[in-house]
PDB file of C-alpha atoms and ligand atoms in Angstrom:
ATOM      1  CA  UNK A   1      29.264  14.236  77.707  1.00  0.00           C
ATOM      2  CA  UNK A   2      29.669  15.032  73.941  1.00  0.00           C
ATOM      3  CA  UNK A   3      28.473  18.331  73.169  1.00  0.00           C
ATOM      4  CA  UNK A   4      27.874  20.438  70.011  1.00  0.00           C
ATOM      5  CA  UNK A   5      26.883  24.331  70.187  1.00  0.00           C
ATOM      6  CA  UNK A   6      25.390  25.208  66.902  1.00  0.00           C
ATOM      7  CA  UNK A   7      26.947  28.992  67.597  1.00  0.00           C
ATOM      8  CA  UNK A   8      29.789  29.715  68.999  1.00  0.00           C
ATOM      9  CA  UNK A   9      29.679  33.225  70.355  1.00  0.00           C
ATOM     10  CA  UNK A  10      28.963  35.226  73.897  1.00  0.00           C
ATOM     11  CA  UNK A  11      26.691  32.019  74.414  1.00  0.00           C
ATOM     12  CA  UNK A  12      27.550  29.090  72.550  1.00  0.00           C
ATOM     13  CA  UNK A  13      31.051  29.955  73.082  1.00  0.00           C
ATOM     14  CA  UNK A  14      31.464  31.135  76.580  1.00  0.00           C
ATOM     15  CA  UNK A  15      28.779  27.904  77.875  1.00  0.00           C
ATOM     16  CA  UNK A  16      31.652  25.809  75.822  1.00  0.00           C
ATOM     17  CA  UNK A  17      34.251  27.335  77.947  1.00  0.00           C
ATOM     18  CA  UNK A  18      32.840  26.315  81.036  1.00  0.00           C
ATOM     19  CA  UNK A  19      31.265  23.154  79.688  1.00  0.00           C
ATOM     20  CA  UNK A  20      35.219  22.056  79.102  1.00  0.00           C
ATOM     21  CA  UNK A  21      36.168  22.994  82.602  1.00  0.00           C
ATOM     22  CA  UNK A  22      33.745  20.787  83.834  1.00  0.00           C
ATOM     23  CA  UNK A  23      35.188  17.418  81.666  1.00  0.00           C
ATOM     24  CA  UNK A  24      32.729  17.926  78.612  1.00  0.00           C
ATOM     25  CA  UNK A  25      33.899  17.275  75.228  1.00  0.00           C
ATOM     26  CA  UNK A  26      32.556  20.076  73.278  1.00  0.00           C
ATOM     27  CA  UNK A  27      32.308  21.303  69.737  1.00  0.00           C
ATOM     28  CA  UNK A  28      31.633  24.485  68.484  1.00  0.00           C
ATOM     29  CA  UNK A  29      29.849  25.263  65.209  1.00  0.00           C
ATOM     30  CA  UNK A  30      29.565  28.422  63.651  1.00  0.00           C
ATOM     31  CA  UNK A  31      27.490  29.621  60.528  1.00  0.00           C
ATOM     32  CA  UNK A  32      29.437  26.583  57.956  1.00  0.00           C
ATOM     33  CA  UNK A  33      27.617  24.184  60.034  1.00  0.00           C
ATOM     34  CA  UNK A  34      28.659  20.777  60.635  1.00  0.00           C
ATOM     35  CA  UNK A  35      28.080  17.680  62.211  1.00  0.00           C
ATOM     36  CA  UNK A  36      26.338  16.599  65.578  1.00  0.00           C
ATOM     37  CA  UNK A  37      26.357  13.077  64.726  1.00  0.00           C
ATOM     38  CA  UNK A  38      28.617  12.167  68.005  1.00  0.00           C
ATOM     39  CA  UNK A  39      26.489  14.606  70.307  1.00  0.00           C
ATOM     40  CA  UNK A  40      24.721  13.599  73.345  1.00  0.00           C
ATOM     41  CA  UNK A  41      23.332  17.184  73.432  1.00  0.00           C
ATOM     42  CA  UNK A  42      23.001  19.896  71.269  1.00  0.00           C
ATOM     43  CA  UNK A  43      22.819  23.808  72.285  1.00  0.00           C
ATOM     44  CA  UNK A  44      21.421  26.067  70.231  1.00  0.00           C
ATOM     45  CA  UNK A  45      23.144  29.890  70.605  1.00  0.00           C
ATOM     46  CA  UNK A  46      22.433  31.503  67.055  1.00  0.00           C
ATOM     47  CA  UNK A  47      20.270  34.654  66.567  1.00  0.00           C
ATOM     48  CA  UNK A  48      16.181  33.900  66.836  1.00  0.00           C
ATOM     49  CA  UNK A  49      16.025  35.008  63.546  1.00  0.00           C
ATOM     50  CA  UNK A  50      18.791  32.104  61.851  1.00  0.00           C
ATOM     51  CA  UNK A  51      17.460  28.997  63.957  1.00  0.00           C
ATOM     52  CA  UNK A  52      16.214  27.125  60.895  1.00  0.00           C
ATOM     53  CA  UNK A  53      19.167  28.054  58.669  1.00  0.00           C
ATOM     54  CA  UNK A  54      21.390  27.304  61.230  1.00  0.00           C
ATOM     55  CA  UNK A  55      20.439  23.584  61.787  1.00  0.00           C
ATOM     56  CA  UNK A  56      19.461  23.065  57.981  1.00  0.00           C
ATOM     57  CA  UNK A  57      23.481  23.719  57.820  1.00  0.00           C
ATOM     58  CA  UNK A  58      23.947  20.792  60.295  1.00  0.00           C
ATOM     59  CA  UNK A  59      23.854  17.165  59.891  1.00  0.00           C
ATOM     60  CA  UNK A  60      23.192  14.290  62.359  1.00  0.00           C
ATOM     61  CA  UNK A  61      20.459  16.485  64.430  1.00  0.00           C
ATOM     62  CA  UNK A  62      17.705  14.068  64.230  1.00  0.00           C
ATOM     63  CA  UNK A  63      16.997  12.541  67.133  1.00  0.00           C
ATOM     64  CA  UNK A  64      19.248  15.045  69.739  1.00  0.00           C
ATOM     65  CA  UNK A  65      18.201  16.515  72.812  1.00  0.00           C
ATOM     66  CA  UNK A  66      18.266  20.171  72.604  1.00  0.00           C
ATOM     67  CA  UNK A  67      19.273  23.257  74.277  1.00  0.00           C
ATOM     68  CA  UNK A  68      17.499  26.188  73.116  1.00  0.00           C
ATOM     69  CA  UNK A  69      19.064  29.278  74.300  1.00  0.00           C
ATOM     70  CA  UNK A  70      17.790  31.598  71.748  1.00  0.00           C
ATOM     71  CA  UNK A  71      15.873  35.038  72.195  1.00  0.00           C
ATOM     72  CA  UNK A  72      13.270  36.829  70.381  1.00  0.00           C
ATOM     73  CA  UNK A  73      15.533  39.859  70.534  1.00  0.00           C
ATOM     74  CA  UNK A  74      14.715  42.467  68.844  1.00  0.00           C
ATOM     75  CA  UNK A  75      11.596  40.975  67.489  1.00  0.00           C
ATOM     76  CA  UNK A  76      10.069  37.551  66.930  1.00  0.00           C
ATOM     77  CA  UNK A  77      10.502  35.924  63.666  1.00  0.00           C
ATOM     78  CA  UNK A  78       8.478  32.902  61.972  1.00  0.00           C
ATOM     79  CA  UNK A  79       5.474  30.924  62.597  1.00  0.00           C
ATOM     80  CA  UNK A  80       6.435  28.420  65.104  1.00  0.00           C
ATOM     81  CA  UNK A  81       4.419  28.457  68.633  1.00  0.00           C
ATOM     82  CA  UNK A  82       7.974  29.392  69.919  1.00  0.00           C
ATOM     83  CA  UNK A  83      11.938  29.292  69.148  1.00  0.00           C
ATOM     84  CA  UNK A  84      11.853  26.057  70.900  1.00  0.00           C
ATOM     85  CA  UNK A  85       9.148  24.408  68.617  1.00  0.00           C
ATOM     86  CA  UNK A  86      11.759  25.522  66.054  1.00  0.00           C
ATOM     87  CA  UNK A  87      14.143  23.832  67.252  1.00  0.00           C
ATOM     88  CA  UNK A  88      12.214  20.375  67.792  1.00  0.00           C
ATOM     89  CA  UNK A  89      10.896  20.949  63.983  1.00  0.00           C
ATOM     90  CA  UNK A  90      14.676  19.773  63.007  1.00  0.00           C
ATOM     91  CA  UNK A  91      15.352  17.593  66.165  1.00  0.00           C
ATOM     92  CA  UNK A  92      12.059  15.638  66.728  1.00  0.00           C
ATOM     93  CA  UNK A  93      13.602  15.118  70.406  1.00  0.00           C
ATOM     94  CA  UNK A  94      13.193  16.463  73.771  1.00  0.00           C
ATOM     95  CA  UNK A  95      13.831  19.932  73.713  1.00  0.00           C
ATOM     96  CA  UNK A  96      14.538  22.836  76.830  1.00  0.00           C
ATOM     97  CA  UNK A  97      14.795  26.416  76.760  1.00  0.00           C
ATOM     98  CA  UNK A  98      17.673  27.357  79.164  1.00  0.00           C
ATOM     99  CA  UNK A  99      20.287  30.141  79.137  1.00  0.00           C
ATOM    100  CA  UNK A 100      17.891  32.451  77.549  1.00  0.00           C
ATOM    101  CA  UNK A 101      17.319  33.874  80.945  1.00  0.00           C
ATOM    102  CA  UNK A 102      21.219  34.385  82.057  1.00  0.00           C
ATOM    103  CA  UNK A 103      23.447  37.223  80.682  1.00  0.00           C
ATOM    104  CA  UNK A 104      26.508  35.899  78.703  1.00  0.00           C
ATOM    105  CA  UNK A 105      28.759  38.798  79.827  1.00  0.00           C
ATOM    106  CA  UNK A 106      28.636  37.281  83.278  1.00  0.00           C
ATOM    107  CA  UNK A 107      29.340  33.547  83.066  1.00  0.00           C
ATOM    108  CA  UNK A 108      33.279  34.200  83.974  1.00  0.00           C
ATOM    109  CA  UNK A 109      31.779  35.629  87.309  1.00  0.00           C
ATOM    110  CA  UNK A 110      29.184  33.021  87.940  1.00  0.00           C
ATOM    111  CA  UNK A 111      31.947  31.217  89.470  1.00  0.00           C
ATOM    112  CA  UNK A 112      32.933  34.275  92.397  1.00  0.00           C
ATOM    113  CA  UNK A 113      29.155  34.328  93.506  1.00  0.00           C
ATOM    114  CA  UNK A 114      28.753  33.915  97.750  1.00  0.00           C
ATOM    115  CA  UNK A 115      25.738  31.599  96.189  1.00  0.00           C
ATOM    116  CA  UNK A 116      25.136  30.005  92.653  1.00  0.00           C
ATOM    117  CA  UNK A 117      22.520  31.918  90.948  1.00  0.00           C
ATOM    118  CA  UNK A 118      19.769  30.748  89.347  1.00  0.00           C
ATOM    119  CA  UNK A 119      19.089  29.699  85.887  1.00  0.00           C
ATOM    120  CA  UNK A 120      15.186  29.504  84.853  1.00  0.00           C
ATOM    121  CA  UNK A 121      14.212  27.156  82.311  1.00  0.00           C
ATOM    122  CA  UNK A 122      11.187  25.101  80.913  1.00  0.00           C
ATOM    123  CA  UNK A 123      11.791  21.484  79.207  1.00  0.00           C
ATOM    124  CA  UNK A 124      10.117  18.606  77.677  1.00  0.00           C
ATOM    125  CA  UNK A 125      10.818  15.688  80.367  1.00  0.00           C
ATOM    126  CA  UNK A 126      13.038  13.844  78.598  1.00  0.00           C
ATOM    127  CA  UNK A 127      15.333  16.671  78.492  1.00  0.00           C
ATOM    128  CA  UNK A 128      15.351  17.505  82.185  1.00  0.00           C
ATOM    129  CA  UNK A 129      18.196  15.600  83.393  1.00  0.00           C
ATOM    130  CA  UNK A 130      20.909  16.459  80.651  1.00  0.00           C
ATOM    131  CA  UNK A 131      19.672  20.319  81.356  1.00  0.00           C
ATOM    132  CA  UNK A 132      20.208  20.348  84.870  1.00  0.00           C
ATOM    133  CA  UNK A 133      23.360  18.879  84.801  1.00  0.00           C
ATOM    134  CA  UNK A 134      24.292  21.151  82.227  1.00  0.00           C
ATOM    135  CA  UNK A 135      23.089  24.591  84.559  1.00  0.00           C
ATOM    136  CA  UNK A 136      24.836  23.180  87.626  1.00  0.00           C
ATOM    137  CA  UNK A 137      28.536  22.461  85.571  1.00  0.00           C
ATOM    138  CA  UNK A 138      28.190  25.891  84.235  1.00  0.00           C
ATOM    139  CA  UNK A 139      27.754  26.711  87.775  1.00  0.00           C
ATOM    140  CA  UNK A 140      24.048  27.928  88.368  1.00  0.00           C
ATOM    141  CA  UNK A 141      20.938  26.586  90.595  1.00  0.00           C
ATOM    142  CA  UNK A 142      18.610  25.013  87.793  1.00  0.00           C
ATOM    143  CA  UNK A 143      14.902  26.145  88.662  1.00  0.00           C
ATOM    144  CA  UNK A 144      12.456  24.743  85.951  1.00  0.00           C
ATOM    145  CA  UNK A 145       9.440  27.073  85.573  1.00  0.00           C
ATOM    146  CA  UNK A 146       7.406  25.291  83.302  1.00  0.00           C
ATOM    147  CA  UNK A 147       6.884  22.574  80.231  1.00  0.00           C
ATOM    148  CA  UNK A 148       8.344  23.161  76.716  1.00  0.00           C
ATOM    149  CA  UNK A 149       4.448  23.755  75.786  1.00  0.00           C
ATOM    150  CA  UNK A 150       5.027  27.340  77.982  1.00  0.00           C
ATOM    151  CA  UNK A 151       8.256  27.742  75.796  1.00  0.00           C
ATOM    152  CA  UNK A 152       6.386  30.958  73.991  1.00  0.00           C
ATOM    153  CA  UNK A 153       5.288  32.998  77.275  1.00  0.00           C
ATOM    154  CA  UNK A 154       8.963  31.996  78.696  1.00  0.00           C
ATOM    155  CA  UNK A 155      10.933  33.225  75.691  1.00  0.00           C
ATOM    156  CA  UNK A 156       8.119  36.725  75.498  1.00  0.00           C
ATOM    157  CA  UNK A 157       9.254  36.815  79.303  1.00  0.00           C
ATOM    158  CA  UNK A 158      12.619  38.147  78.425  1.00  0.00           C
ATOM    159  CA  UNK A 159      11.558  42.039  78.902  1.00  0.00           C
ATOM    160  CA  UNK A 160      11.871  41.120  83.063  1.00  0.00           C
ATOM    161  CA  UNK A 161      15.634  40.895  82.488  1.00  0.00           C
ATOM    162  CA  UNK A 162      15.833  43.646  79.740  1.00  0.00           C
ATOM    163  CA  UNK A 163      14.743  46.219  81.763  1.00  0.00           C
ATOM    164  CA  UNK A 164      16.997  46.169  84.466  1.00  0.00           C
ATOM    165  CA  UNK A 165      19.756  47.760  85.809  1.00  0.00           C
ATOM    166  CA  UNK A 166      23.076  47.442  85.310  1.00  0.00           C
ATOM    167  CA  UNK A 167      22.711  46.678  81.407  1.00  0.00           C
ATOM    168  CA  UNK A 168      25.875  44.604  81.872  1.00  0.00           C
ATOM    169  CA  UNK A 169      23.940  42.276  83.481  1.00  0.00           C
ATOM    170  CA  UNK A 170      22.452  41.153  86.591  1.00  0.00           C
ATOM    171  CA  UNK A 171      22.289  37.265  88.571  1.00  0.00           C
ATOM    172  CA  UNK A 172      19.104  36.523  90.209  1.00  0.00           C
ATOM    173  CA  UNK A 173      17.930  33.970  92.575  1.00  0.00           C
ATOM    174  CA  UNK A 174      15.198  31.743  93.714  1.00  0.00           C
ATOM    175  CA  UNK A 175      15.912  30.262  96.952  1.00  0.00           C
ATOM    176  CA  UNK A 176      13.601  28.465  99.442  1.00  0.00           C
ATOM    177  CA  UNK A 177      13.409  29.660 102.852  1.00  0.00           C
ATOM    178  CA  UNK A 178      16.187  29.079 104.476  1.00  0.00           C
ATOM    179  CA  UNK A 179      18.480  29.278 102.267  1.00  0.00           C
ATOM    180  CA  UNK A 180      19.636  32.939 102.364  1.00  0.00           C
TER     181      UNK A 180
HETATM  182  N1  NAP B   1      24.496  37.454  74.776  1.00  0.00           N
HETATM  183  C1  NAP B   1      23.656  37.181  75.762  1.00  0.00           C
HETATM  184  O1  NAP B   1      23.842  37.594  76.924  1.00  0.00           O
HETATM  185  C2  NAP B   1      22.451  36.333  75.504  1.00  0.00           C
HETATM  186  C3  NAP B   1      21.697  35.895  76.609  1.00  0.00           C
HETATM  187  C4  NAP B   1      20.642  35.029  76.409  1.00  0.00           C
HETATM  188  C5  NAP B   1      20.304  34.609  75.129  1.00  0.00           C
HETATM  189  N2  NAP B   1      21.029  35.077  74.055  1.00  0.00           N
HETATM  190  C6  NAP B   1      20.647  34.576  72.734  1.00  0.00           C
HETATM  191  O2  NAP B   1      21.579  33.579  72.360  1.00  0.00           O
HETATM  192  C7  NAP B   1      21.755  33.599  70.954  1.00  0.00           C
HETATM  193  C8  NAP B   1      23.233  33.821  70.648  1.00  0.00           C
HETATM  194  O3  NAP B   1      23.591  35.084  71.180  1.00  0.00           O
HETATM  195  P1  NAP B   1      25.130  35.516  71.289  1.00  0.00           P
HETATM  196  O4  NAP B   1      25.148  36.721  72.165  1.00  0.00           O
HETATM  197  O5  NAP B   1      25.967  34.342  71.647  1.00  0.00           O
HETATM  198  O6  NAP B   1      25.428  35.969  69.785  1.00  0.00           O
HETATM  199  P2  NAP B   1      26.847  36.189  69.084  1.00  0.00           P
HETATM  200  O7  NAP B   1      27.917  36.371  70.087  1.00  0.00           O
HETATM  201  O8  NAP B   1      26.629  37.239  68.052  1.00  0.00           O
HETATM  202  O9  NAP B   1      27.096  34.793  68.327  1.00  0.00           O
HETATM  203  C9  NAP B   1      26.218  34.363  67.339  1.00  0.00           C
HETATM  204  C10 NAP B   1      26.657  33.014  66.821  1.00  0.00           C
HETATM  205  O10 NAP B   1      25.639  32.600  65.895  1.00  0.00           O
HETATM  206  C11 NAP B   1      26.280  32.169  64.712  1.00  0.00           C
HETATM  207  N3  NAP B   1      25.389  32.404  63.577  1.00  0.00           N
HETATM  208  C12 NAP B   1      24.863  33.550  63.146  1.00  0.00           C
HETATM  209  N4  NAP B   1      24.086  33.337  62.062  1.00  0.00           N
HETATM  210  C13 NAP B   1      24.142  32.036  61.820  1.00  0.00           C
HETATM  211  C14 NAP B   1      23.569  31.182  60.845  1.00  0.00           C
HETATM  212  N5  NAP B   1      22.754  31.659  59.879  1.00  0.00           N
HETATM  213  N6  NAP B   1      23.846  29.869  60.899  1.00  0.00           N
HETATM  214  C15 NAP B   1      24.647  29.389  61.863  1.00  0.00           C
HETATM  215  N7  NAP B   1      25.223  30.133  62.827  1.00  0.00           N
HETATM  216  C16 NAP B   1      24.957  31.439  62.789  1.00  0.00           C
HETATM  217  C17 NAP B   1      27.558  32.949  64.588  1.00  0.00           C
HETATM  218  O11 NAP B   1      28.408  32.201  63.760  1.00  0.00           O
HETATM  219  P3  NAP B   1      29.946  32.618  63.403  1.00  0.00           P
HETATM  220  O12 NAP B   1      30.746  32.224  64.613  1.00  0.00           O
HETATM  221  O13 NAP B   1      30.281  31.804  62.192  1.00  0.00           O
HETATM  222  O14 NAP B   1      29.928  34.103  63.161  1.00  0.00           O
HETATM  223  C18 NAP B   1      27.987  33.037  66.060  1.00  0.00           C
HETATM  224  O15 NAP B   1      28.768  31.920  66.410  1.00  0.00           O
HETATM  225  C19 NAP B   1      20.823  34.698  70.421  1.00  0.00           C
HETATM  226  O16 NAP B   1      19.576  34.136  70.081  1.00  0.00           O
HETATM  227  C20 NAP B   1      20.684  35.607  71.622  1.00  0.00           C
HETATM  228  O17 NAP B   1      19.506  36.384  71.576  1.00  0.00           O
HETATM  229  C21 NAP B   1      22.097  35.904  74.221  1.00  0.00           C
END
């Protein structure tokens, strides 16, 4: 797959890093922009607050299915029913929200875990399959929780991960009976 992150830090660049160990041909844009005309999926990893200046910096969006992993960290910014809508405002595509729920300082450990951990996300339909094969090559169980239209309560949800302990970061897990 061609991917572009549209930020290129803990997240954009650290999901690139294990993107590229998987076989993915992936670009990494920072805050000149650039281009996404050759993506087949874009991630979006900039600050909440820079969404709409990011992608106004890069062409060849229209059209893209998205990967949202922005927060509303420390406070939400902007109009939009969520970050995600935000997104889609520039992309007019299938959008999810994924990654927002995963701690960047752990994806070189994902890899170590006894079992993959879980990665909670919610996703127009016609963005499903590129997201879950995206979670499982960066090496976590994808669990969708919802639509894009629940995009706002999932991104207000991030307090559940905020709060806990260690602040370096924690892996969680939905599993099914059976399974642990
Ligand atoms: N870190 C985490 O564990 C974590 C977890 C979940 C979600 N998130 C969310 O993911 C997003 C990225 O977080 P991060 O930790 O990866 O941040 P980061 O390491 O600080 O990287 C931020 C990236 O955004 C780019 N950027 C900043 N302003 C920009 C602009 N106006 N236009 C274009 N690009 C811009 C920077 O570009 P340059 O490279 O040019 O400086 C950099 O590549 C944030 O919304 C954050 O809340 C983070």
């Amino acid at each position: 797959m061609n991917i572009v992150t549209i930020g290129r830090g803990s997240i954009g660049g650290g999901l690139a890093a294990l993107w590229r160990k998987a076989g993915h041909d992936v670009t990494e844009l920072g805050r000149d922009g650039g281009d996404a005309t050759q993506a087949d999926v874009i991630l979006i990893a900039v600050p909440g607050s820079q969404i709409s200046d990011a992608l106004g910096r890069v062409t060849g969006v229209e059209g893209k299915v998205a990967i949202d992993a922005t927060n509303i960290m420390p406070v939400r910014q902007g109009d939009f029913p969520s970050y995600a809508h935000e997104v889609q405002a520039f992309t007019h595509a299938p959008v999810a929200k994924s990654f927002n729920m995963n701690f960047g300082s752990l994806f070189e450990k994902v890899a170590e875990q006894r079992v993959r951990p879980s990665n909670w996300y919610v996703a127009d339909d016609g963005a499903v399959a590129v997201t879950e094969q995206l979670i499982r090559n960066a090496g976590y169980d994808p669990v969708r929780v919802g639509n894009l239209s629940q995009a706002r309560d999932f991104e207000n949800a991030v307090w559940l991960l905020m709060g806990v302990q260690p602040v370096g970061g924690v892996f969680y897990r939905f599993a099914v009976p059976g399974e642990l």
